């Protein structure tokens, strides 16, 4: 009896993790066999890069990209974000004799997305160490995020960039919590090198890394020599990405990033202005740009033409607005109170990530390198969720007056769960709605 009790107690902490993993695969696996390639944004272009790497086992050069035509529009951009998809296709083709790369490659997005859940859980448990419901809400909101489910169900480099962003943020939180450690710094640098060769939208993490290390050095009174050693280790490991940019510069003279080549191919194909430019202010004041981000962040399916009900988006927006208002109000009240300095620093880094991400999206839209796409905001998925979770219950404390303590307690217990339930209901509803349109098929998707 005592042995069985000990075993049950040992397994008990694993149950929440097992539930998250089960829900993660349950919500995503059917989408792989449901969504056709024409119903997944830009999968045709992602598929060209993935398939080239799968069949040739090397990166495409300029001539091969040019030969690929419009389908190869992403060929000049960083390609390492497709490594999980190539690995998944290779692994599944041998033991299971699955030779449809358009299907097997999708398992790369599915598998690479799982670590994001663990990163979200770790960050949630650190940031909300005293509030269990908030800590648990962070990974569950990630698991049932409708648009993120779609991203994890088709071939794209966003899935890799999002997970790497989550891992980087988790490592930064660990550094701010425990102080700079060489193993963590080295791991962080390697992740940043990988991230740099995955997708440019995730570069918003780099300012957050700089801020986190400065705060960690200051908080833990790190000696100058040790701080310089950490910076050298971080910079040296991150610099492993440089050979790719040098190679790209030789392939596309004057275009180390490959973005000019990509834009030219896209503009010629779709007969767009080759000299397009908008000011920052023109982008920021465009309400349709913000609406597009809001809609496609939470759930805009098909080729950006299958919407959820409008009231669903505005409900999400209300939660976001209330959460942001509550978080800002809470920050003003607690900043001068004895809130642990390290927790303040973590919030500063999470906020810096989101701000940098938004600024990068404005810049990309001003130069037509990327529109108002919600998935470009996914490197800040965890910061956004944390801000929402942090602010919702605290806002009720400040805005509802004249309630008894018991009534207020009930509201506090129900308000955040309502977001979790609403989010899960949207994810389940979207699945059945798309299932009615597409059905399930084991056939080819291209």
XYZ file of C-alpha atoms in Angstrom:
446
model
C 0.000 0.000 0.000
C 2.732 2.437 0.937
C 4.566 1.675 -2.308
C 1.452 2.328 -4.410
C 0.816 5.580 -2.563
C 4.377 6.716 -3.200
C 4.060 5.831 -6.886
C 0.787 7.739 -7.179
C 2.315 10.759 -5.459
C 5.306 10.582 -7.806
C 3.032 10.438 -10.854
C 0.695 13.205 -9.686
C 2.952 16.120 -10.821
C 3.180 14.512 -14.266
C -0.586 14.463 -14.808
C -0.922 18.170 -15.762
C 1.950 17.776 -18.228
C 0.454 14.600 -19.680
C -2.901 16.370 -20.049
C -1.256 19.248 -21.923
C 0.607 16.899 -24.262
C -2.535 14.844 -24.918
C -4.593 17.983 -25.645
C -1.825 19.358 -27.860
C -1.820 16.335 -30.176
C -5.578 15.834 -30.003
C -6.260 19.390 -31.194
C -3.663 19.380 -33.979
C -3.313 15.920 -35.463
C -6.715 15.865 -37.247
C -5.945 19.213 -38.885
C -2.981 17.663 -40.710
C -5.401 15.374 -42.555
C -8.123 17.987 -42.923
C -6.645 21.241 -44.242
C -5.741 21.147 -47.961
C -2.668 22.939 -49.198
C -4.771 25.658 -50.790
C -6.334 26.196 -47.354
C -3.003 26.855 -45.612
C -1.483 30.354 -46.067
C 1.591 30.265 -48.341
C 2.095 26.512 -47.955
C 2.799 26.217 -51.678
C 5.809 28.518 -51.255
C 6.940 26.861 -48.023
C 6.523 23.472 -49.672
C 8.902 24.351 -52.508
C 11.781 25.086 -50.112
C 11.027 22.049 -47.961
C 10.720 19.685 -50.948
C 13.937 20.979 -52.518
C 15.852 20.373 -49.284
C 14.241 16.955 -48.858
C 15.116 15.774 -52.361
C 18.543 17.393 -52.735
C 19.774 17.504 -49.108
C 21.354 20.912 -49.599
C 20.210 24.521 -49.657
C 19.096 25.995 -52.984
C 21.397 28.376 -54.817
C 20.383 31.431 -56.832
C 20.003 29.551 -60.128
C 17.826 26.889 -58.537
C 15.643 29.510 -56.876
C 15.253 31.369 -60.188
C 14.357 28.110 -61.929
C 11.672 27.471 -59.311
C 9.762 30.566 -60.422
C 7.027 32.108 -58.235
C 6.745 28.946 -56.106
C 10.350 29.489 -54.977
C 9.664 32.987 -53.660
C 10.963 31.992 -50.192
C 14.054 30.289 -51.577
C 16.384 33.209 -50.878
C 15.274 33.557 -47.247
C 16.665 31.555 -44.281
C 15.862 27.890 -44.816
C 16.796 26.184 -41.543
C 13.256 26.569 -40.255
C 12.345 23.642 -42.507
C 14.814 21.207 -40.939
C 12.168 19.714 -38.593
C 9.919 19.105 -41.594
C 12.702 17.465 -43.598
C 13.587 15.290 -40.597
C 9.946 14.289 -40.085
C 9.516 13.393 -43.762
C 12.696 11.301 -43.728
C 11.786 9.474 -40.530
C 8.217 8.717 -41.580
C 9.106 7.591 -45.099
C 11.151 4.581 -43.973
C 9.362 2.656 -41.197
C 5.834 3.555 -42.292
C 6.421 3.716 -46.056
C 4.795 7.141 -46.205
C 6.013 8.743 -49.404
C 3.774 11.800 -49.610
C 6.048 14.677 -48.544
C 3.152 17.119 -48.513
C 1.709 15.051 -45.663
C 4.780 13.781 -43.823
C 6.383 17.218 -43.832
C 3.457 18.571 -41.850
C 4.437 16.375 -38.915
C 7.522 18.570 -38.616
C 5.326 21.514 -37.621
C 3.374 19.301 -35.238
C 6.438 17.970 -33.420
C 8.477 21.176 -33.328
C 5.519 22.983 -31.782
C 5.366 20.800 -28.668
C 8.358 22.405 -26.848
C 6.504 25.723 -27.011
C 3.950 24.299 -24.577
C 6.688 23.368 -22.102
C 8.280 26.807 -22.456
C 4.900 28.447 -21.810
C 4.338 26.264 -18.759
C 7.752 27.069 -17.308
C 7.373 30.817 -17.834
C 3.834 30.754 -16.438
C 4.965 28.937 -13.307
C 7.790 31.426 -12.726
C 5.830 34.595 -13.435
C 2.738 33.452 -11.545
C 4.403 31.341 -8.870
C 1.878 32.485 -6.249
C -1.231 32.084 -8.401
C -1.751 28.557 -9.678
C -4.714 29.289 -11.933
C -2.746 31.952 -13.802
C 0.276 29.696 -14.094
C -1.797 26.867 -15.557
C -3.760 29.210 -17.830
C -0.685 30.189 -19.870
C 0.056 26.790 -21.477
C -3.616 25.889 -21.848
C -4.303 29.083 -23.788
C -1.357 28.228 -26.025
C -2.639 24.676 -26.608
C -6.133 25.814 -27.658
C -5.101 28.895 -29.654
C -7.081 28.398 -32.917
C -4.658 30.061 -35.338
C -1.656 28.427 -33.692
C -3.309 25.043 -34.172
C -3.426 25.737 -37.914
C 0.232 26.826 -37.968
C 1.198 23.529 -36.316
C -0.725 21.563 -38.956
C 0.945 22.571 -42.240
C 4.443 23.050 -43.622
C 5.880 26.432 -42.661
C 8.894 27.958 -40.945
C 6.701 29.925 -38.514
C 6.248 26.824 -36.368
C 10.013 26.515 -35.851
C 10.485 30.230 -35.214
C 7.647 30.335 -32.676
C 9.048 27.427 -30.665
C 12.588 28.798 -30.733
C 11.229 32.142 -29.546
C 9.489 30.419 -26.643
C 12.652 28.515 -25.714
C 14.728 31.699 -25.853
C 12.252 33.479 -23.575
C 12.297 30.535 -21.150
C 16.109 30.653 -21.050
C 16.005 34.409 -20.431
C 13.532 33.916 -17.580
C 15.823 31.240 -16.151
C 18.784 33.632 -16.374
C 16.889 36.422 -14.640
C 15.674 34.035 -11.958
C 18.923 32.182 -11.187
C 21.631 34.461 -12.545
C 23.897 34.011 -15.595
C 25.082 30.417 -16.053
C 27.519 29.440 -18.781
C 25.512 26.375 -19.883
C 22.369 28.465 -20.230
C 24.259 31.217 -22.061
C 25.744 28.723 -24.529
C 22.353 27.079 -25.127
C 20.793 30.489 -25.601
C 23.422 31.489 -28.164
C 22.910 28.296 -30.163
C 19.148 28.837 -30.124
C 19.629 32.406 -31.334
C 21.873 31.205 -34.174
C 19.188 28.728 -35.198
C 16.504 31.398 -34.791
C 18.441 33.823 -37.009
C 18.297 31.253 -39.823
C 14.615 30.478 -39.363
C 12.446 33.582 -39.884
C 13.089 37.317 -39.644
C 9.855 38.011 -37.761
C 11.448 36.356 -34.712
C 14.311 38.882 -34.605
C 12.236 40.791 -32.055
C 13.842 38.468 -29.496
C 17.318 39.974 -29.930
C 16.609 43.290 -28.120
C 14.954 41.284 -25.338
C 18.105 39.162 -24.984
C 20.290 42.256 -24.637
C 17.949 43.752 -22.048
C 17.736 40.495 -20.075
C 21.500 40.125 -19.787
C 21.982 43.736 -18.727
C 19.322 43.308 -16.044
C 20.783 39.976 -14.912
C 24.315 41.397 -14.646
C 22.995 44.307 -12.602
C 20.710 42.228 -10.388
C 23.299 39.583 -9.512
C 26.205 42.068 -9.331
C 28.139 40.078 -11.908
C 31.861 40.985 -12.039
C 32.921 42.726 -15.237
C 35.248 39.903 -16.270
C 32.499 37.305 -15.856
C 29.972 39.490 -17.663
C 32.349 39.891 -20.603
C 32.897 36.132 -20.668
C 29.153 35.542 -20.894
C 28.798 38.119 -23.658
C 31.688 36.559 -25.574
C 30.145 33.099 -25.233
C 26.737 34.399 -26.269
C 28.092 36.380 -29.203
C 30.410 33.612 -30.373
C 27.713 30.930 -30.368
C 25.180 33.239 -32.036
C 27.752 34.110 -34.715
C 27.554 30.533 -36.003
C 24.781 31.837 -38.254
C 27.107 34.249 -40.120
C 28.346 31.793 -42.808
C 24.786 31.523 -44.135
C 24.564 35.293 -44.616
C 27.987 35.368 -46.291
C 26.841 32.589 -48.610
C 23.643 34.493 -49.371
C 25.636 37.640 -50.104
C 27.692 35.736 -52.668
C 24.558 34.230 -54.232
C 22.591 37.489 -54.268
C 25.064 40.414 -54.449
C 23.934 43.262 -52.223
C 21.181 41.141 -50.669
C 22.626 39.216 -47.716
C 19.167 38.826 -46.179
C 17.564 37.646 -49.399
C 14.577 39.930 -48.840
C 15.126 42.058 -51.954
C 15.163 38.957 -54.119
C 12.031 37.670 -52.441
C 10.211 40.972 -52.838
C 11.187 41.300 -56.498
C 9.886 37.820 -57.311
C 6.642 38.482 -55.455
C 6.105 41.955 -56.976
C 6.753 40.781 -60.547
C 4.510 37.734 -60.135
C 1.581 39.742 -58.792
C 2.251 42.937 -60.782
C 2.918 45.095 -57.718
C 4.893 48.319 -57.376
C 8.624 47.524 -57.235
C 9.287 50.764 -55.332
C 6.550 50.456 -52.740
C 6.987 52.410 -49.506
C 4.761 53.674 -46.716
C 5.678 55.738 -43.696
C 5.461 54.270 -40.214
C 2.587 56.603 -39.444
C 0.634 55.518 -42.526
C 0.842 51.926 -41.352
C 0.049 52.622 -37.702
C -3.032 54.736 -38.407
C -4.503 52.161 -40.801
C -7.267 50.462 -38.803
C -7.580 47.676 -41.382
C -3.961 46.731 -40.688
C -4.692 46.323 -36.972
C -7.927 44.491 -37.696
C -6.101 42.083 -39.995
C -3.570 41.367 -37.241
C -6.302 40.828 -34.666
C -8.332 38.494 -36.863
C -5.406 36.457 -38.195
C -3.750 36.238 -34.778
C -6.702 34.397 -33.264
C -8.118 32.566 -36.244
C -8.406 33.374 -39.947
C -8.441 30.230 -42.044
C -8.355 29.075 -45.626
C -6.246 31.420 -47.699
C -7.087 34.228 -45.259
C -10.685 34.124 -46.455
C -12.513 31.886 -43.937
C -13.521 33.950 -40.912
C -14.922 33.090 -37.542
C -17.995 35.028 -36.483
C -17.151 38.694 -36.010
C -18.321 38.706 -32.402
C -15.683 36.054 -31.655
C -12.874 38.411 -32.720
C -14.288 41.277 -30.716
C -14.655 39.043 -27.691
C -10.975 38.128 -28.002
C -10.178 41.811 -28.427
C -12.143 42.644 -25.291
C -10.170 40.082 -23.307
C -6.917 41.503 -24.714
C -7.906 45.097 -23.968
C -9.067 44.293 -20.451
C -5.987 42.209 -19.808
C -3.657 44.957 -21.021
C -5.501 47.612 -19.003
C -5.422 45.442 -15.913
C -1.725 44.629 -16.329
C -0.770 48.291 -16.756
C -2.855 49.312 -13.764
C -1.380 46.497 -11.693
C 2.140 47.488 -12.729
C 1.596 51.072 -11.625
C 0.332 49.931 -8.239
C 3.003 47.328 -7.636
C 6.082 48.975 -9.102
C 6.800 50.875 -5.885
C 5.730 47.982 -3.687
C 7.988 45.129 -2.589
C 7.416 43.074 -5.747
C 10.569 41.001 -6.337
C 12.969 42.879 -8.588
C 13.588 39.769 -10.667
C 9.875 39.470 -11.417
C 9.816 43.106 -12.520
C 12.765 42.370 -14.800
C 11.014 39.366 -16.323
C 7.981 41.517 -17.083
C 10.259 44.144 -18.634
C 11.783 41.528 -20.956
C 8.414 40.053 -21.934
C 7.077 43.553 -22.667
C 10.187 44.478 -24.663
C 9.686 41.391 -26.833
C 6.137 42.389 -27.707
C 7.035 46.035 -28.392
C 9.974 45.063 -30.619
C 7.778 42.563 -32.458
C 5.138 45.209 -33.189
C 7.731 47.739 -34.370
C 9.275 45.126 -36.661
C 5.860 44.366 -38.137
C 5.239 48.069 -38.806
C 8.609 48.307 -40.558
C 7.936 45.183 -42.633
C 4.554 46.542 -43.721
C 6.019 49.935 -44.577
C 8.423 48.271 -47.020
C 5.943 45.594 -48.158
C 8.068 42.767 -46.788
C 5.091 41.492 -44.825
C 1.528 42.580 -44.264
C -0.620 42.683 -41.179
C -0.406 38.965 -40.493
C -1.175 37.745 -36.991
C 1.246 34.830 -37.232
C 4.110 37.355 -37.505
C 3.191 38.253 -33.932
C 3.545 34.665 -32.735
C 7.153 35.116 -31.501
C 5.410 37.159 -28.791
C 2.768 34.495 -28.168
C 3.849 33.853 -24.581
C 4.227 37.556 -23.634
C 0.764 38.311 -25.035
C -0.816 35.414 -23.156
C 0.994 36.369 -19.931
C -0.195 39.980 -20.159
C -3.785 38.860 -20.697
C -3.655 36.336 -17.864
C -2.013 38.806 -15.513
C -4.479 41.615 -16.094
C -7.904 40.025 -16.232
C -8.521 39.177 -12.554
C -6.749 42.301 -11.279
C -9.000 44.535 -13.398
C -12.087 43.180 -11.652
C -10.564 44.045 -8.273
C -10.308 47.657 -9.340
C -13.424 48.137 -11.478
C -16.173 46.326 -9.565
C -17.297 48.078 -6.438
C -20.075 47.519 -3.964
C -19.742 43.748 -4.082
C -19.413 41.549 -1.057
C -16.185 39.719 -0.505
C -17.803 36.393 -1.421
C -19.289 37.756 -4.646
C -16.007 39.338 -5.646
C -14.226 36.088 -4.879
C -16.555 34.214 -7.215
C -15.904 36.721 -10.012
C -12.167 36.389 -9.515
C -12.401 32.623 -9.778
C -14.635 32.634 -12.866
C -13.336 35.464 -15.040
C -10.032 33.927 -16.125
C -11.507 30.425 -16.584
C -14.090 32.006 -18.873
C -11.261 33.001 -21.237
C -9.807 29.488 -21.130
C -13.208 27.942 -21.860
C -13.996 30.476 -24.589
C -10.639 29.866 -26.270
C -11.068 26.090 -26.160
C -14.640 26.363 -27.477
C -13.407 28.467 -30.418
C -10.713 25.915 -31.257
C -13.184 23.026 -31.164
C -15.797 24.998 -33.084
C -13.294 25.946 -35.803
C -12.312 22.306 -36.230
C -15.874 21.126 -36.818
C -16.638 24.082 -39.075
C -13.595 23.400 -41.268
C -14.300 19.670 -41.150
C -17.701 20.361 -42.692
C -15.961 22.234 -45.519
C -12.933 20.014 -46.122
C -13.633 16.615 -44.607
C -10.802 14.277 -43.609
C -8.610 12.784 -46.295
C -5.504 10.637 -46.359
C -4.808 11.672 -49.927
C -2.200 14.019 -51.303
C -2.469 17.724 -50.556
C -0.778 19.024 -53.696
